[in-house]
C-alpha positions as a Python dict, from the first residue, in 0.01 Angstrom:
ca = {
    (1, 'X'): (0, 0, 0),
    (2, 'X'): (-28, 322, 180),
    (3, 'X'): (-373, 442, 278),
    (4, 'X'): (-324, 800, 380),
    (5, 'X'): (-91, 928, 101),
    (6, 'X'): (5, 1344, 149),
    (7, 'X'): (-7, 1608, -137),
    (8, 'X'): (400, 1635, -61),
    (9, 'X'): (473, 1286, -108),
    (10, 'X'): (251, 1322, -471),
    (11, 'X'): (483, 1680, -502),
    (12, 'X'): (782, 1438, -430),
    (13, 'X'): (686, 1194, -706),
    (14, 'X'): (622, 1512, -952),
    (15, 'X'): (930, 1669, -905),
    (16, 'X'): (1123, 1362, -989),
    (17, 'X'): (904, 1282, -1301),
    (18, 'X'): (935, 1657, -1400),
    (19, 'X'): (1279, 1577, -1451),
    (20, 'X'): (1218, 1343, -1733),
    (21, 'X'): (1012, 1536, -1924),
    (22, 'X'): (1113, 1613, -2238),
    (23, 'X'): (948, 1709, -2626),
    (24, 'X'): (878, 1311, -2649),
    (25, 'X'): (698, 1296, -2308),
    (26, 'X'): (468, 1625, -2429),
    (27, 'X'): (397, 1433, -2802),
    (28, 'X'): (338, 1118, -2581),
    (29, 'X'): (70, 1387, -2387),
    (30, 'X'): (-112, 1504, -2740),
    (31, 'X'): (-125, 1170, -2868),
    (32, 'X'): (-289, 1001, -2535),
    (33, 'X'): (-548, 1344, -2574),
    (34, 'X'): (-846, 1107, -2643),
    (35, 'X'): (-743, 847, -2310),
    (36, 'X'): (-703, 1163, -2125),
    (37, 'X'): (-1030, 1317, -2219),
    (38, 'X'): (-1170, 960, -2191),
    (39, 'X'): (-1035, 913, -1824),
    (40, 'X'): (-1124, 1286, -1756),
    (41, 'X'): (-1539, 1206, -1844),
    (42, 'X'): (-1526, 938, -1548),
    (43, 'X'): (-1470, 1211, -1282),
    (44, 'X'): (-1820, 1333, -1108),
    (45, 'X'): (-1895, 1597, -1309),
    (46, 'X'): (-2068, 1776, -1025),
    (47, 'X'): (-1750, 1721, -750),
    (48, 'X'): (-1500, 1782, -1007),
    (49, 'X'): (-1647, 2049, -1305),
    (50, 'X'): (-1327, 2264, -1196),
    (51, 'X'): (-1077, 1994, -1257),
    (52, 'X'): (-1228, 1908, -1527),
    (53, 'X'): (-1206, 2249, -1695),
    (54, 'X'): (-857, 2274, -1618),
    (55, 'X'): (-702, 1912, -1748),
    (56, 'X'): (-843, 2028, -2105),
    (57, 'X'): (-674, 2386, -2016),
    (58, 'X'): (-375, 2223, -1962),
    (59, 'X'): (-408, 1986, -2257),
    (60, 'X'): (-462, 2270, -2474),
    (61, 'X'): (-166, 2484, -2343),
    (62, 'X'): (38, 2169, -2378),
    (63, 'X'): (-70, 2130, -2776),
    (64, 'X'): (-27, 2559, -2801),
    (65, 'X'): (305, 2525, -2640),
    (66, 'X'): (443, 2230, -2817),
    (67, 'X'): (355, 2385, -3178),
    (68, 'X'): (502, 2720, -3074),
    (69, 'X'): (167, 2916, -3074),
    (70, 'X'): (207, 2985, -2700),
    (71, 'X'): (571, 3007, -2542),
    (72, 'X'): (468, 3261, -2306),
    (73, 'X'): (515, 2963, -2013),
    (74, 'X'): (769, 2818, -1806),
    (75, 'X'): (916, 2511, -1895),
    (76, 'X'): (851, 2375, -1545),
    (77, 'X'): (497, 2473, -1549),
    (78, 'X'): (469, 2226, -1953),
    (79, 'X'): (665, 1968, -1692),
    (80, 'X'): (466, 1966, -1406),
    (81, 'X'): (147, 1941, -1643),
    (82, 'X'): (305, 1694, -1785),
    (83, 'X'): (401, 1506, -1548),
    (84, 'X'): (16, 1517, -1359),
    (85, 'X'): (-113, 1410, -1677),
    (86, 'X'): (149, 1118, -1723),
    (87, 'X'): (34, 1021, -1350),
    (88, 'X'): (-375, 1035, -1430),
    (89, 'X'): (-342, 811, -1732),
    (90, 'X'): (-95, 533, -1539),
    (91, 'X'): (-335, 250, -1384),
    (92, 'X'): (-60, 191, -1137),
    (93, 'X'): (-4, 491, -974),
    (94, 'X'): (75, 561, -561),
    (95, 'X'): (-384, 452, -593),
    (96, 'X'): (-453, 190, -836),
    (97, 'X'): (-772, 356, -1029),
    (98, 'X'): (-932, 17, -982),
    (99, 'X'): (-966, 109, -664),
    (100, 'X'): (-1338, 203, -636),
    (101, 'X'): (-1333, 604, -582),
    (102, 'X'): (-1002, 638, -410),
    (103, 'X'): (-824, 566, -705),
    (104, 'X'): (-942, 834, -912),
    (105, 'X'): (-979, 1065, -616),
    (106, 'X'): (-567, 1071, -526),
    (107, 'X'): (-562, 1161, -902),
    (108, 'X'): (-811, 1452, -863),
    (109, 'X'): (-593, 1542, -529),
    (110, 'X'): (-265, 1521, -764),
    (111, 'X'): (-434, 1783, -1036),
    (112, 'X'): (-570, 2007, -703),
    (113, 'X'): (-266, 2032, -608),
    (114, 'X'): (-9, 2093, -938),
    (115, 'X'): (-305, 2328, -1118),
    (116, 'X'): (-275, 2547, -747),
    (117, 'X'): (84, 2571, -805),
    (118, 'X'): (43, 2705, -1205),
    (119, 'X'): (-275, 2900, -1169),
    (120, 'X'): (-95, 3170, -1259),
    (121, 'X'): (69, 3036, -1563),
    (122, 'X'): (-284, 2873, -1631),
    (123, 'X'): (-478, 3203, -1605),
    (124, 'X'): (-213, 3416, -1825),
    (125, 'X'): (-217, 3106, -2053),
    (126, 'X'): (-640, 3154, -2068),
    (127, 'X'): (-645, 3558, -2080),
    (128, 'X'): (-419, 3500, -2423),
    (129, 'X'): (-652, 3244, -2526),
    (130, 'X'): (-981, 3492, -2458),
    (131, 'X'): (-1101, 3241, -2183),
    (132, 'X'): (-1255, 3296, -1849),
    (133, 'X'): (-1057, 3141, -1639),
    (134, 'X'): (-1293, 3271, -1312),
    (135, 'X'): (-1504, 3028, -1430),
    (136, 'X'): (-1166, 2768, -1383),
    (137, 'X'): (-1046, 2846, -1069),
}
């Protein structure tokens, strides 16, 4: 197992799951909502109230994109959400989460990293919604 893992080898493994996303991967997403909001509550809420904030952003946009209340996005930004989110809820990612901190941590690194690259699409996504997103970001 690698020990120092870089935010372009996670981009690497992103791109090539963004690939397979599809409508079944993004019902897969809304129906995992509760183990996503589950794993989510684990994170220190003091390190990580940001990330926090902006999985159930993301899970929301997912559910407003999928039932056509929000298409206002592109589809690689629903596919690299996707795809994070996929990654957070495997146990055996590139950092098994039974890894005591550094296991959740290269998941929070992951979400750092793919929410920087869709802020924009996040924050359009949470002006149409009537949310703060300063309070996100």
């Amino acid at each position: 197992m690698k020990n120092n893992i870089t935010q372009e080898e996670f981009f690497e493994e992103i791109e090539v799951e963004t690939s397979r996303v599809d409508s079944k991967t993004i019902r897969e997403i809304i129906n995992e909502e509760k183990k996503i909001q589950s794993k989510s509550s684990k994170l220190d809420a003091g390190k990580f109230k940001k990330l926090i904030m902006q999985i159930r952003l993301a899970l929301s946009l997912i559910k407003d994109f999928r039932n056509k209340s929000y298409t206002e996005v592109p589809w690689r930004t629903i596919a690299m959400i996707s795809a994070a989110i996929l990654y957070f809820i495997n146990p055996f990612d590139m950092v098994p989460d039974v890894l005591p901190l550094l296991g959740i941590t290269d998941d929070a690194i992951l979400f750092a990293t793919v929410f920087k690259s869709i802020q924009a699409d996040l924050e359009k996504y949470g002006q149409w919604k009537g949310i703060k997103t300063a309070d996100y970001f």
